[in-house]
C-alpha cells in the first residue's frame, strides 16, 4: 500500500505472509526411500519506506524491515545400529526460528552542477534459535540439542553522483560495515560514463564487495563446530563497455567486458570421528571473466524488445594449502553456465494494460552427483524457459481518481523439466494471479 499524506511525503507499506508445506520422500541421492519426512514453514515479512522533502535541496528517507521465519521438520527414522537387535523407530523433530530486524536512514542533498550526495546509515539485528528433539512414535519428544545465536551489523555509507554540461557522468560511493561476528569491512564503487562520438557512450566502473559468513558457519550448530575466525568472502570487479544508439533512437546496442575476482571463498570441511562434526574455512579463490552484449528495440512508444547474451568463464584460481577437496586451479565453478541469454518482448498502453514475454536460456554447467562416493562430476543439460506476464485495467472512476487492475503471471509456460541443482527438479508451470488498487485521496 502506498500513501501520500502530504504534497512532499510518500509512505509505502508492504507485507507478505507465506505458509508452506514440503514433503520430500528422497534421500541425498534422490532415491525415494522415506515416505513420512516433511517440513512446514511460516514466513512473515513487513517493510515500511517513507520519503519526505525537507527543503528545496534536501530530502530524507527512512526504511524499516522485519523478517521472521519459523520452521518445523519432522520425520520417523530407525536409528542405525551395527548389531542386533534392530532399534525401534523414533520420531525426530527439528524446530527453528529466525528473526531479522533492520532500520535505515538516508539524507539526499541536491548540490550545484547537477550533483547529488547521499549519506546514510543502517542497523541490522539477526537472531536464530533451533532445537532437535526425539521421542517414541506417537509419544512426546524431548530436546536432545539446541542452538542459539545473535549478531548485529552497523553500517554507514555515502554516494556522490554528478553530470556535466557535456554529458559526462560519474559516481563515487563507499560503505563501512561493522559486524559483531567479524572484522569491519570497507567497500567502494567508482563509475564513469562519457560521450564517445555520435550517439555513443563509453562507460567503465570498478567496485569491491563482500559476503558475510552465515550464522551456521561462525557459531556451533547441531551438525558443525563453530568457525569464529572466518573472514568474509571478498570480491573485486571491473568492467568497460560501449553503448551505441542508431535509427533515430529506436535501436540501442551495447557490449562490455567484465573481470571479477573472488577471495576467501568459504568451503565446508568434513569432520572426523567420533562426532563427525564438520566446519568451515576460507579455502579457495575464483575468477569470473567474460563478455556481455545487448540490443534494445523501441520501434513505437507502446512496444519494446530486447535480447542479451553473456559468455563467462567462472574458474577456480587458487586453493589453500589446508584444502583437502578435489577442486584444482582451472576447474570450472559448480552450477555456473558458460553461456546464457535472455530475450524479452513488452507491450504496454496507459490505462489499458500490459503484456510481456521473457525467454531465458541457461547453458550446460557442471555439478556433483552425491549418489556415489566420492561424488563424481556431471554436466547438467541446457534449457530454455518462457515466462509470460500481463495486466489489464478492469475499473476506473469517471474522475480517474480510482482504478482497479488485474495482474497475471505464468512462469515456465511450456512446462519444461529442468534442474538447476542435480536431482532437485525446478518448479513446473506456475500461475500467479493478483489485483492492484490505485486511488487518490
mmCIF file of N, CA and C in Angstrom, residues 263-384:
data_model
loop_
_atom_site.group_PDB
_atom_site.id
_atom_site.type_symbol
_atom_site.label_atom_id
_atom_site.label_comp_id
_atom_site.label_asym_id
_atom_site.label_seq_id
_atom_site.Cartn_x
_atom_site.Cartn_y
_atom_site.Cartn_z
ATOM 1 N N UNK A 263 37.824 -13.763 -3.424
ATOM 2 C CA UNK A 263 38.842 -14.237 -2.489
ATOM 3 C C UNK A 263 38.192 -14.753 -1.206
ATOM 4 N N UNK A 264 38.924 -15.605 -0.514
ATOM 5 C CA UNK A 264 38.488 -16.155 0.777
ATOM 6 C C UNK A 264 37.139 -16.864 0.677
ATOM 7 N N UNK A 265 36.905 -17.607 -0.406
ATOM 8 C CA UNK A 265 35.656 -18.356 -0.538
ATOM 9 C C UNK A 265 35.541 -19.377 0.588
ATOM 10 N N UNK A 266 34.371 -19.440 1.172
ATOM 11 C CA UNK A 266 34.129 -20.320 2.314
ATOM 12 C C UNK A 266 33.746 -21.715 1.821
ATOM 13 N N UNK A 267 34.441 -22.718 2.303
ATOM 14 C CA UNK A 267 34.199 -24.098 1.909
ATOM 15 C C UNK A 267 33.913 -24.934 3.162
ATOM 16 N N UNK A 268 33.073 -25.949 2.982
ATOM 17 C CA UNK A 268 32.767 -26.882 4.075
ATOM 18 C C UNK A 268 33.895 -27.900 4.206
ATOM 19 N N UNK A 269 34.263 -28.206 5.448
ATOM 20 C CA UNK A 269 35.315 -29.179 5.728
ATOM 21 C C UNK A 269 34.705 -30.314 6.549
ATOM 22 N N UNK A 270 34.800 -31.529 6.053
ATOM 23 C CA UNK A 270 34.217 -32.686 6.749
ATOM 24 C C UNK A 270 34.941 -32.940 8.055
ATOM 25 N N UNK A 271 34.166 -33.410 9.049
ATOM 26 C CA UNK A 271 34.734 -33.718 10.355
ATOM 27 C C UNK A 271 35.020 -35.197 10.507
ATOM 28 N N UNK A 272 35.870 -35.520 11.450
ATOM 29 C CA UNK A 272 36.235 -36.906 11.679
ATOM 30 C C UNK A 272 35.580 -37.477 12.923
ATOM 31 N N UNK A 273 35.928 -38.719 13.273
ATOM 32 C CA UNK A 273 35.333 -39.357 14.453
ATOM 33 C C UNK A 273 35.812 -38.684 15.722
ATOM 34 N N UNK A 274 35.080 -38.801 16.838
ATOM 35 C CA UNK A 274 33.874 -39.640 16.941
ATOM 36 C C UNK A 274 32.579 -38.915 16.586
ATOM 37 N N UNK A 275 32.592 -37.578 16.612
ATOM 38 C CA UNK A 275 31.333 -36.848 16.426
ATOM 39 C C UNK A 275 31.037 -36.568 14.963
ATOM 40 N N UNK A 276 32.076 -36.576 14.102
ATOM 41 C CA UNK A 276 31.918 -36.286 12.675
ATOM 42 C C UNK A 276 31.263 -34.923 12.436
ATOM 43 N N UNK A 277 31.608 -33.936 13.292
ATOM 44 C CA UNK A 277 31.082 -32.591 13.113
ATOM 45 C C UNK A 277 31.976 -31.825 12.145
ATOM 46 N N UNK A 278 31.367 -31.278 11.093
ATOM 47 C CA UNK A 278 32.132 -30.540 10.105
ATOM 48 C C UNK A 278 32.408 -29.113 10.552
ATOM 49 N N UNK A 279 33.101 -28.359 9.700
ATOM 50 C CA UNK A 279 33.414 -26.963 9.980
ATOM 51 C C UNK A 279 33.551 -26.223 8.650
ATOM 52 N N UNK A 280 33.883 -24.937 8.723
ATOM 53 C CA UNK A 280 34.036 -24.117 7.522
ATOM 54 C C UNK A 280 35.363 -23.382 7.581
ATOM 55 N N UNK A 281 35.918 -23.110 6.375
ATOM 56 C CA UNK A 281 37.190 -22.415 6.313
ATOM 57 C C UNK A 281 37.290 -21.646 5.003
ATOM 58 N N UNK A 282 38.123 -20.594 4.994
ATOM 59 C CA UNK A 282 38.385 -19.830 3.769
ATOM 60 C C UNK A 282 39.459 -20.568 2.980
ATOM 61 N N UNK A 283 39.032 -21.313 1.966
ATOM 62 C CA UNK A 283 39.951 -22.256 1.325
ATOM 63 C C UNK A 283 40.230 -21.991 -0.146
ATOM 64 N N UNK A 284 39.467 -21.150 -0.810
ATOM 65 C CA UNK A 284 39.631 -21.062 -2.257
ATOM 66 C C UNK A 284 39.475 -19.636 -2.754
ATOM 67 N N UNK A 285 40.004 -19.404 -3.970
ATOM 68 C CA UNK A 285 39.805 -18.163 -4.697
ATOM 69 C C UNK A 285 39.330 -18.512 -6.099
ATOM 70 N N UNK A 286 38.568 -17.599 -6.692
ATOM 71 C CA UNK A 286 37.998 -17.878 -8.009
ATOM 72 C C UNK A 286 37.967 -16.603 -8.835
ATOM 73 N N UNK A 287 37.792 -16.758 -10.134
ATOM 74 C CA UNK A 287 37.646 -15.628 -11.050
ATOM 75 C C UNK A 287 36.531 -15.913 -12.030
ATOM 76 N N UNK A 288 35.918 -14.840 -12.520
ATOM 77 C CA UNK A 288 34.811 -14.969 -13.474
ATOM 78 C C UNK A 288 34.908 -13.803 -14.448
ATOM 79 N N UNK A 289 35.451 -14.078 -15.624
ATOM 80 C CA UNK A 289 35.666 -13.047 -16.636
ATOM 81 C C UNK A 289 34.865 -13.386 -17.882
ATOM 82 N N UNK A 290 34.366 -12.354 -18.562
ATOM 83 C CA UNK A 290 33.579 -12.651 -19.754
ATOM 84 C C UNK A 290 33.089 -11.416 -20.467
ATOM 85 N N UNK A 291 32.166 -11.666 -21.405
ATOM 86 C CA UNK A 291 31.630 -10.619 -22.262
ATOM 87 C C UNK A 291 30.108 -10.637 -22.201
ATOM 88 N N UNK A 292 29.518 -9.475 -22.443
ATOM 89 C CA UNK A 292 28.065 -9.363 -22.467
ATOM 90 C C UNK A 292 27.663 -8.420 -23.582
ATOM 91 N N UNK A 293 26.646 -8.801 -24.345
ATOM 92 C CA UNK A 293 26.130 -7.972 -25.435
ATOM 93 C C UNK A 293 24.623 -7.852 -25.299
ATOM 94 N N UNK A 294 24.070 -6.693 -25.656
ATOM 95 C CA UNK A 294 22.639 -6.449 -25.518
ATOM 96 C C UNK A 294 22.152 -5.551 -26.644
ATOM 97 N N UNK A 295 20.928 -5.801 -27.089
ATOM 98 C CA UNK A 295 20.265 -4.956 -28.068
ATOM 99 C C UNK A 295 18.860 -4.641 -27.560
ATOM 100 N N UNK A 296 18.461 -3.375 -27.651
ATOM 101 C CA UNK A 296 17.146 -2.924 -27.201
ATOM 102 C C UNK A 296 16.453 -2.227 -28.365
ATOM 103 N N UNK A 297 15.231 -2.653 -28.670
ATOM 104 C CA UNK A 297 14.451 -2.081 -29.772
ATOM 105 C C UNK A 297 13.204 -1.414 -29.212
ATOM 106 N N UNK A 298 12.930 -0.181 -29.635
ATOM 107 C CA UNK A 298 11.711 0.540 -29.260
ATOM 108 C C UNK A 298 11.135 1.197 -30.509
ATOM 109 N N UNK A 299 10.536 0.407 -31.413
ATOM 110 C CA UNK A 299 10.021 0.978 -32.669
ATOM 111 C C UNK A 299 8.891 1.968 -32.456
ATOM 112 N N UNK A 300 8.051 1.726 -31.444
ATOM 113 C CA UNK A 300 6.979 2.652 -31.091
ATOM 114 C C UNK A 300 6.946 2.757 -29.565
ATOM 115 N N UNK A 301 6.243 3.767 -29.062
ATOM 116 C CA UNK A 301 6.255 4.007 -27.621
ATOM 117 C C UNK A 301 5.610 2.873 -26.836
ATOM 118 N N UNK A 302 4.691 2.121 -27.441
ATOM 119 C CA UNK A 302 3.976 1.067 -26.714
ATOM 120 C C UNK A 302 4.657 -0.286 -26.800
ATOM 121 N N UNK A 303 5.659 -0.428 -27.647
ATOM 122 C CA UNK A 303 6.265 -1.740 -27.886
ATOM 123 C C UNK A 303 7.780 -1.649 -27.726
ATOM 124 N N UNK A 304 8.344 -2.625 -27.047
ATOM 125 C CA UNK A 304 9.798 -2.693 -26.892
ATOM 126 C C UNK A 304 10.235 -4.151 -26.870
ATOM 127 N N UNK A 305 11.467 -4.382 -27.266
ATOM 128 C CA UNK A 305 12.038 -5.724 -27.271
ATOM 129 C C UNK A 305 13.517 -5.622 -26.940
ATOM 130 N N UNK A 306 14.048 -6.658 -26.337
ATOM 131 C CA UNK A 306 15.464 -6.674 -26.002
ATOM 132 C C UNK A 306 15.981 -8.102 -26.022
ATOM 133 N N UNK A 307 17.285 -8.231 -26.210
ATOM 134 C CA UNK A 307 17.939 -9.533 -26.174
ATOM 135 C C UNK A 307 19.346 -9.332 -25.641
ATOM 136 N N UNK A 308 19.821 -10.270 -24.846
ATOM 137 C CA UNK A 308 21.157 -10.190 -24.283
ATOM 138 C C UNK A 308 21.805 -11.568 -24.301
ATOM 139 N N UNK A 309 23.127 -11.560 -24.384
ATOM 140 C CA UNK A 309 23.889 -12.808 -24.375
ATOM 141 C C UNK A 309 25.136 -12.599 -23.525
ATOM 142 N N UNK A 310 25.453 -13.572 -22.683
ATOM 143 C CA UNK A 310 26.613 -13.490 -21.807
ATOM 144 C C UNK A 310 27.452 -14.754 -21.958
ATOM 145 N N UNK A 311 28.747 -14.535 -22.136
ATOM 146 C CA UNK A 311 29.687 -15.658 -22.105
ATOM 147 C C UNK A 311 30.691 -15.379 -20.994
ATOM 148 N N UNK A 312 30.838 -16.325 -20.107
ATOM 149 C CA UNK A 312 31.684 -16.129 -18.940
ATOM 150 C C UNK A 312 32.416 -17.429 -18.639
ATOM 151 N N UNK A 313 33.603 -17.306 -18.058
ATOM 152 C CA UNK A 313 34.374 -18.477 -17.654
ATOM 153 C C UNK A 313 34.651 -18.414 -16.153
ATOM 154 N N UNK A 314 33.735 -18.951 -15.336
ATOM 155 C CA UNK A 314 33.976 -18.997 -13.887
ATOM 156 C C UNK A 314 34.917 -20.156 -13.560
ATOM 157 N N UNK A 315 36.066 -19.847 -12.991
ATOM 158 C CA UNK A 315 37.085 -20.856 -12.736
ATOM 159 C C UNK A 315 37.684 -20.699 -11.346
ATOM 160 N N UNK A 316 38.169 -21.815 -10.806
ATOM 161 C CA UNK A 316 38.946 -21.788 -9.571
ATOM 162 C C UNK A 316 40.313 -21.202 -9.890
ATOM 163 N N UNK A 317 40.730 -20.179 -9.134
ATOM 164 C CA UNK A 317 42.022 -19.540 -9.365
ATOM 165 C C UNK A 317 43.111 -20.112 -8.470
ATOM 166 N N UNK A 318 42.806 -20.261 -7.169
ATOM 167 C CA UNK A 318 43.771 -20.796 -6.211
ATOM 168 C C UNK A 318 43.033 -21.578 -5.134
ATOM 169 N N UNK A 319 43.755 -22.486 -4.491
ATOM 170 C CA UNK A 319 43.211 -23.194 -3.322
ATOM 171 C C UNK A 319 44.225 -23.120 -2.201
ATOM 172 N N UNK A 320 43.722 -23.093 -0.978
ATOM 173 C CA UNK A 320 44.573 -23.003 0.198
ATOM 174 C C UNK A 320 45.330 -24.313 0.422
ATOM 175 N N UNK A 321 46.462 -24.215 1.119
ATOM 176 C CA UNK A 321 47.219 -25.415 1.459
ATOM 177 C C UNK A 321 46.430 -26.327 2.384
ATOM 178 N N UNK A 322 45.451 -25.764 3.105
ATOM 179 C CA UNK A 322 44.639 -26.567 4.021
ATOM 180 C C UNK A 322 43.513 -27.307 3.325
ATOM 181 N N UNK A 323 43.293 -27.016 2.042
ATOM 182 C CA UNK A 323 42.154 -27.599 1.331
ATOM 183 C C UNK A 323 42.417 -29.073 1.014
ATOM 184 N N UNK A 324 41.420 -29.930 1.311
ATOM 185 C CA UNK A 324 41.566 -31.370 1.086
ATOM 186 C C UNK A 324 40.579 -31.902 0.057
ATOM 187 N N UNK A 325 39.819 -31.028 -0.601
ATOM 188 C CA UNK A 325 38.850 -31.475 -1.597
ATOM 189 C C UNK A 325 39.495 -31.739 -2.946
ATOM 190 N N UNK A 326 38.631 -31.951 -3.968
ATOM 191 C CA UNK A 326 39.142 -32.307 -5.290
ATOM 192 C C UNK A 326 39.186 -31.131 -6.256
ATOM 193 N N UNK A 327 38.872 -29.897 -5.786
ATOM 194 C CA UNK A 327 38.974 -28.746 -6.662
ATOM 195 C C UNK A 327 40.437 -28.406 -6.916
ATOM 196 N N UNK A 328 40.727 -27.986 -8.153
ATOM 197 C CA UNK A 328 42.085 -27.614 -8.529
ATOM 198 C C UNK A 328 42.027 -26.345 -9.354
ATOM 199 N N UNK A 329 43.086 -25.542 -9.343
ATOM 200 C CA UNK A 329 43.091 -24.332 -10.162
ATOM 201 C C UNK A 329 42.782 -24.643 -11.626
ATOM 202 N N UNK A 330 41.880 -23.856 -12.190
ATOM 203 C CA UNK A 330 41.447 -24.074 -13.562
ATOM 204 C C UNK A 330 40.131 -24.806 -13.683
ATOM 205 N N UNK A 331 39.675 -25.481 -12.611
ATOM 206 C CA UNK A 331 38.394 -26.189 -12.667
ATOM 207 C C UNK A 331 37.240 -25.189 -12.732
ATOM 208 N N UNK A 332 36.186 -25.510 -13.513
ATOM 209 C CA UNK A 332 35.022 -24.615 -13.557
ATOM 210 C C UNK A 332 34.252 -24.638 -12.244
ATOM 211 N N UNK A 333 33.644 -23.529 -11.885
ATOM 212 C CA UNK A 333 32.822 -23.464 -10.679
ATOM 213 C C UNK A 333 31.521 -24.219 -10.902
ATOM 214 N N UNK A 334 31.015 -24.847 -9.852
ATOM 215 C CA UNK A 334 29.805 -25.656 -9.960
ATOM 216 C C UNK A 334 28.592 -24.793 -10.281
ATOM 217 N N UNK A 335 27.742 -25.305 -11.153
ATOM 218 C CA UNK A 335 26.427 -24.740 -11.464
ATOM 219 C C UNK A 335 26.496 -23.344 -12.079
ATOM 220 N N UNK A 336 27.643 -22.956 -12.611
ATOM 221 C CA UNK A 336 27.765 -21.675 -13.304
ATOM 222 C C UNK A 336 27.860 -21.937 -14.800
ATOM 223 N N UNK A 337 26.851 -21.538 -15.599
ATOM 224 C CA UNK A 337 26.900 -21.796 -17.038
ATOM 225 C C UNK A 337 27.897 -20.875 -17.736
ATOM 226 N N UNK A 338 28.531 -21.387 -18.762
ATOM 227 C CA UNK A 338 29.441 -20.558 -19.553
ATOM 228 C C UNK A 338 28.660 -19.685 -20.529
ATOM 229 N N UNK A 339 27.512 -20.165 -21.008
ATOM 230 C CA UNK A 339 26.682 -19.412 -21.945
ATOM 231 C C UNK A 339 25.289 -19.199 -21.345
ATOM 232 N N UNK A 340 24.768 -17.999 -21.471
ATOM 233 C CA UNK A 340 23.409 -17.700 -21.022
ATOM 234 C C UNK A 340 22.892 -16.501 -21.799
ATOM 235 N N UNK A 341 21.568 -16.338 -21.810
ATOM 236 C CA UNK A 341 20.977 -15.224 -22.541
ATOM 237 C C UNK A 341 19.505 -15.058 -22.229
ATOM 238 N N UNK A 342 18.964 -13.910 -22.586
ATOM 239 C CA UNK A 342 17.544 -13.627 -22.403
ATOM 240 C C UNK A 342 17.006 -12.881 -23.612
ATOM 241 N N UNK A 343 15.702 -12.976 -23.809
ATOM 242 C CA UNK A 343 15.007 -12.206 -24.850
ATOM 243 C C UNK A 343 13.645 -11.804 -24.285
ATOM 244 N N UNK A 344 13.286 -10.538 -24.424
ATOM 245 C CA UNK A 344 12.018 -10.046 -23.887
ATOM 246 C C UNK A 344 11.250 -9.286 -24.953
ATOM 247 N N UNK A 345 9.946 -9.329 -24.813
ATOM 248 C CA UNK A 345 9.040 -8.567 -25.684
ATOM 249 C C UNK A 345 7.952 -7.991 -24.790
ATOM 250 N N UNK A 346 7.768 -6.651 -24.840
ATOM 251 C CA UNK A 346 6.846 -5.972 -23.935
ATOM 252 C C UNK A 346 5.957 -5.011 -24.699
ATOM 253 N N UNK A 347 4.664 -5.077 -24.417
ATOM 254 C CA UNK A 347 3.684 -4.116 -24.936
ATOM 255 C C UNK A 347 2.950 -3.512 -23.747
ATOM 256 N N UNK A 348 2.818 -2.208 -23.716
ATOM 257 C CA UNK A 348 2.142 -1.538 -22.608
ATOM 258 C C UNK A 348 1.419 -0.307 -23.120
ATOM 259 N N UNK A 349 0.198 -0.106 -22.634
ATOM 260 C CA UNK A 349 -0.587 1.076 -23.005
ATOM 261 C C UNK A 349 -1.203 1.642 -21.727
ATOM 262 N N UNK A 350 -1.005 2.930 -21.516
ATOM 263 C CA UNK A 350 -1.520 3.593 -20.337
ATOM 264 C C UNK A 350 -3.032 3.449 -20.246
ATOM 265 N N UNK A 351 -3.514 3.130 -19.043
ATOM 266 C CA UNK A 351 -4.939 2.963 -18.726
ATOM 267 C C UNK A 351 -5.581 1.765 -19.446
ATOM 268 N N UNK A 352 -4.780 0.927 -20.106
ATOM 269 C CA UNK A 352 -5.325 -0.261 -20.761
ATOM 270 C C UNK A 352 -4.753 -1.536 -20.161
ATOM 271 N N UNK A 353 -3.435 -1.661 -20.190
ATOM 272 C CA UNK A 353 -2.809 -2.857 -19.645
ATOM 273 C C UNK A 353 -1.444 -3.077 -20.251
ATOM 274 N N UNK A 354 -0.883 -4.240 -19.992
ATOM 275 C CA UNK A 354 0.440 -4.581 -20.495
ATOM 276 C C UNK A 354 0.539 -6.079 -20.702
ATOM 277 N N UNK A 355 1.501 -6.482 -21.537
ATOM 278 C CA UNK A 355 1.771 -7.890 -21.797
ATOM 279 C C UNK A 355 3.266 -8.028 -22.071
ATOM 280 N N UNK A 356 3.898 -8.997 -21.413
ATOM 281 C CA UNK A 356 5.328 -9.202 -21.608
ATOM 282 C C UNK A 356 5.646 -10.687 -21.655
ATOM 283 N N UNK A 357 6.700 -11.019 -22.406
ATOM 284 C CA UNK A 357 7.196 -12.387 -22.509
ATOM 285 C C UNK A 357 8.704 -12.365 -22.308
ATOM 286 N N UNK A 358 9.192 -13.311 -21.524
ATOM 287 C CA UNK A 358 10.614 -13.417 -21.230
ATOM 288 C C UNK A 358 11.074 -14.847 -21.482
ATOM 289 N N UNK A 359 12.038 -15.003 -22.383
ATOM 290 C CA UNK A 359 12.652 -16.297 -22.653
ATOM 291 C C UNK A 359 14.066 -16.286 -22.087
ATOM 292 N N UNK A 360 14.397 -17.286 -21.280
ATOM 293 C CA UNK A 360 15.711 -17.370 -20.650
ATOM 294 C C UNK A 360 16.418 -18.634 -21.107
ATOM 295 N N UNK A 361 17.678 -18.478 -21.489
ATOM 296 C CA UNK A 361 18.500 -19.624 -21.891
ATOM 297 C C UNK A 361 19.636 -19.798 -20.901
ATOM 298 N N UNK A 362 19.800 -21.010 -20.388
ATOM 299 C CA UNK A 362 20.891 -21.350 -19.486
ATOM 300 C C UNK A 362 21.642 -22.529 -20.088
ATOM 301 N N UNK A 363 22.936 -22.344 -20.320
ATOM 302 C CA UNK A 363 23.732 -23.381 -20.961
ATOM 303 C C UNK A 363 24.153 -24.487 -20.018
ATOM 304 N N UNK A 364 24.911 -25.425 -20.541
ATOM 305 C CA UNK A 364 25.409 -26.543 -19.740
ATOM 306 C C UNK A 364 26.307 -26.032 -18.621
ATOM 307 N N UNK A 365 26.295 -26.753 -17.480
ATOM 308 C CA UNK A 365 27.102 -26.365 -16.331
ATOM 309 C C UNK A 365 27.405 -27.607 -15.498
ATOM 310 N N UNK A 366 28.552 -27.613 -14.825
ATOM 311 C CA UNK A 366 28.937 -28.802 -14.042
ATOM 312 C C UNK A 366 28.230 -28.840 -12.697
ATOM 313 N N UNK A 367 28.083 -30.053 -12.171
ATOM 314 C CA UNK A 367 27.531 -30.260 -10.838
ATOM 315 C C UNK A 367 28.138 -31.538 -10.274
ATOM 316 N N UNK A 368 27.814 -31.855 -9.034
ATOM 317 C CA UNK A 368 28.316 -33.068 -8.388
ATOM 318 C C UNK A 368 27.167 -34.027 -8.120
ATOM 319 N N UNK A 369 27.402 -35.317 -8.355
ATOM 320 C CA UNK A 369 26.410 -36.355 -8.096
ATOM 321 C C UNK A 369 26.770 -37.055 -6.797
ATOM 322 N N UNK A 370 26.004 -36.727 -5.733
ATOM 323 C CA UNK A 370 26.297 -37.287 -4.423
ATOM 324 C C UNK A 370 25.725 -38.685 -4.232
ATOM 325 N N UNK A 371 25.132 -39.266 -5.291
ATOM 326 C CA UNK A 371 24.641 -40.634 -5.188
ATOM 327 C C UNK A 371 25.797 -41.625 -5.106
ATOM 328 N N UNK A 372 27.009 -41.172 -5.489
ATOM 329 C CA UNK A 372 28.191 -42.017 -5.414
ATOM 330 C C UNK A 372 29.202 -41.383 -4.459
ATOM 331 N N UNK A 373 30.074 -42.217 -3.912
ATOM 332 C CA UNK A 373 31.143 -41.705 -3.056
ATOM 333 C C UNK A 373 32.475 -42.242 -3.556
ATOM 334 N N UNK A 374 33.425 -41.366 -3.832
ATOM 335 C CA UNK A 374 33.283 -39.901 -3.785
ATOM 336 C C UNK A 374 32.373 -39.389 -4.915
ATOM 337 N N UNK A 375 31.770 -38.224 -4.674
ATOM 338 C CA UNK A 375 30.828 -37.666 -5.645
ATOM 339 C C UNK A 375 31.549 -37.385 -6.960
ATOM 340 N N UNK A 376 30.945 -37.821 -8.050
ATOM 341 C CA UNK A 376 31.559 -37.590 -9.361
ATOM 342 C C UNK A 376 30.958 -36.345 -10.016
ATOM 343 N N UNK A 377 31.720 -35.746 -10.905
ATOM 344 C CA UNK A 377 31.293 -34.530 -11.602
ATOM 345 C C UNK A 377 30.446 -34.911 -12.806
ATOM 346 N N UNK A 378 29.297 -34.211 -12.957
ATOM 347 C CA UNK A 378 28.394 -34.443 -14.085
ATOM 348 C C UNK A 378 28.103 -33.105 -14.752
ATOM 349 N N UNK A 379 27.485 -33.156 -15.918
ATOM 350 C CA UNK A 379 27.127 -31.951 -16.661
ATOM 351 C C UNK A 379 25.601 -31.849 -16.731
ATOM 352 N N UNK A 380 25.041 -30.773 -16.201
ATOM 353 C CA UNK A 380 23.603 -30.532 -16.306
ATOM 354 C C UNK A 380 23.285 -29.998 -17.696
ATOM 355 N N UNK A 381 22.228 -30.497 -18.337
ATOM 356 C CA UNK A 381 21.910 -30.051 -19.700
ATOM 357 C C UNK A 381 21.387 -28.619 -19.725
ATOM 358 N N UNK A 382 21.519 -27.980 -20.866
ATOM 359 C CA UNK A 382 20.997 -26.627 -21.056
ATOM 360 C C UNK A 382 19.476 -26.656 -21.153
ATOM 361 N N UNK A 383 18.845 -25.495 -20.957
ATOM 362 C CA UNK A 383 17.395 -25.416 -21.064
ATOM 363 C C UNK A 383 16.975 -23.996 -21.422
ATOM 364 N N UNK A 384 15.751 -23.893 -21.961
ATOM 365 C CA UNK A 384 15.131 -22.603 -22.265
ATOM 366 C C UNK A 384 13.802 -22.548 -21.523
#
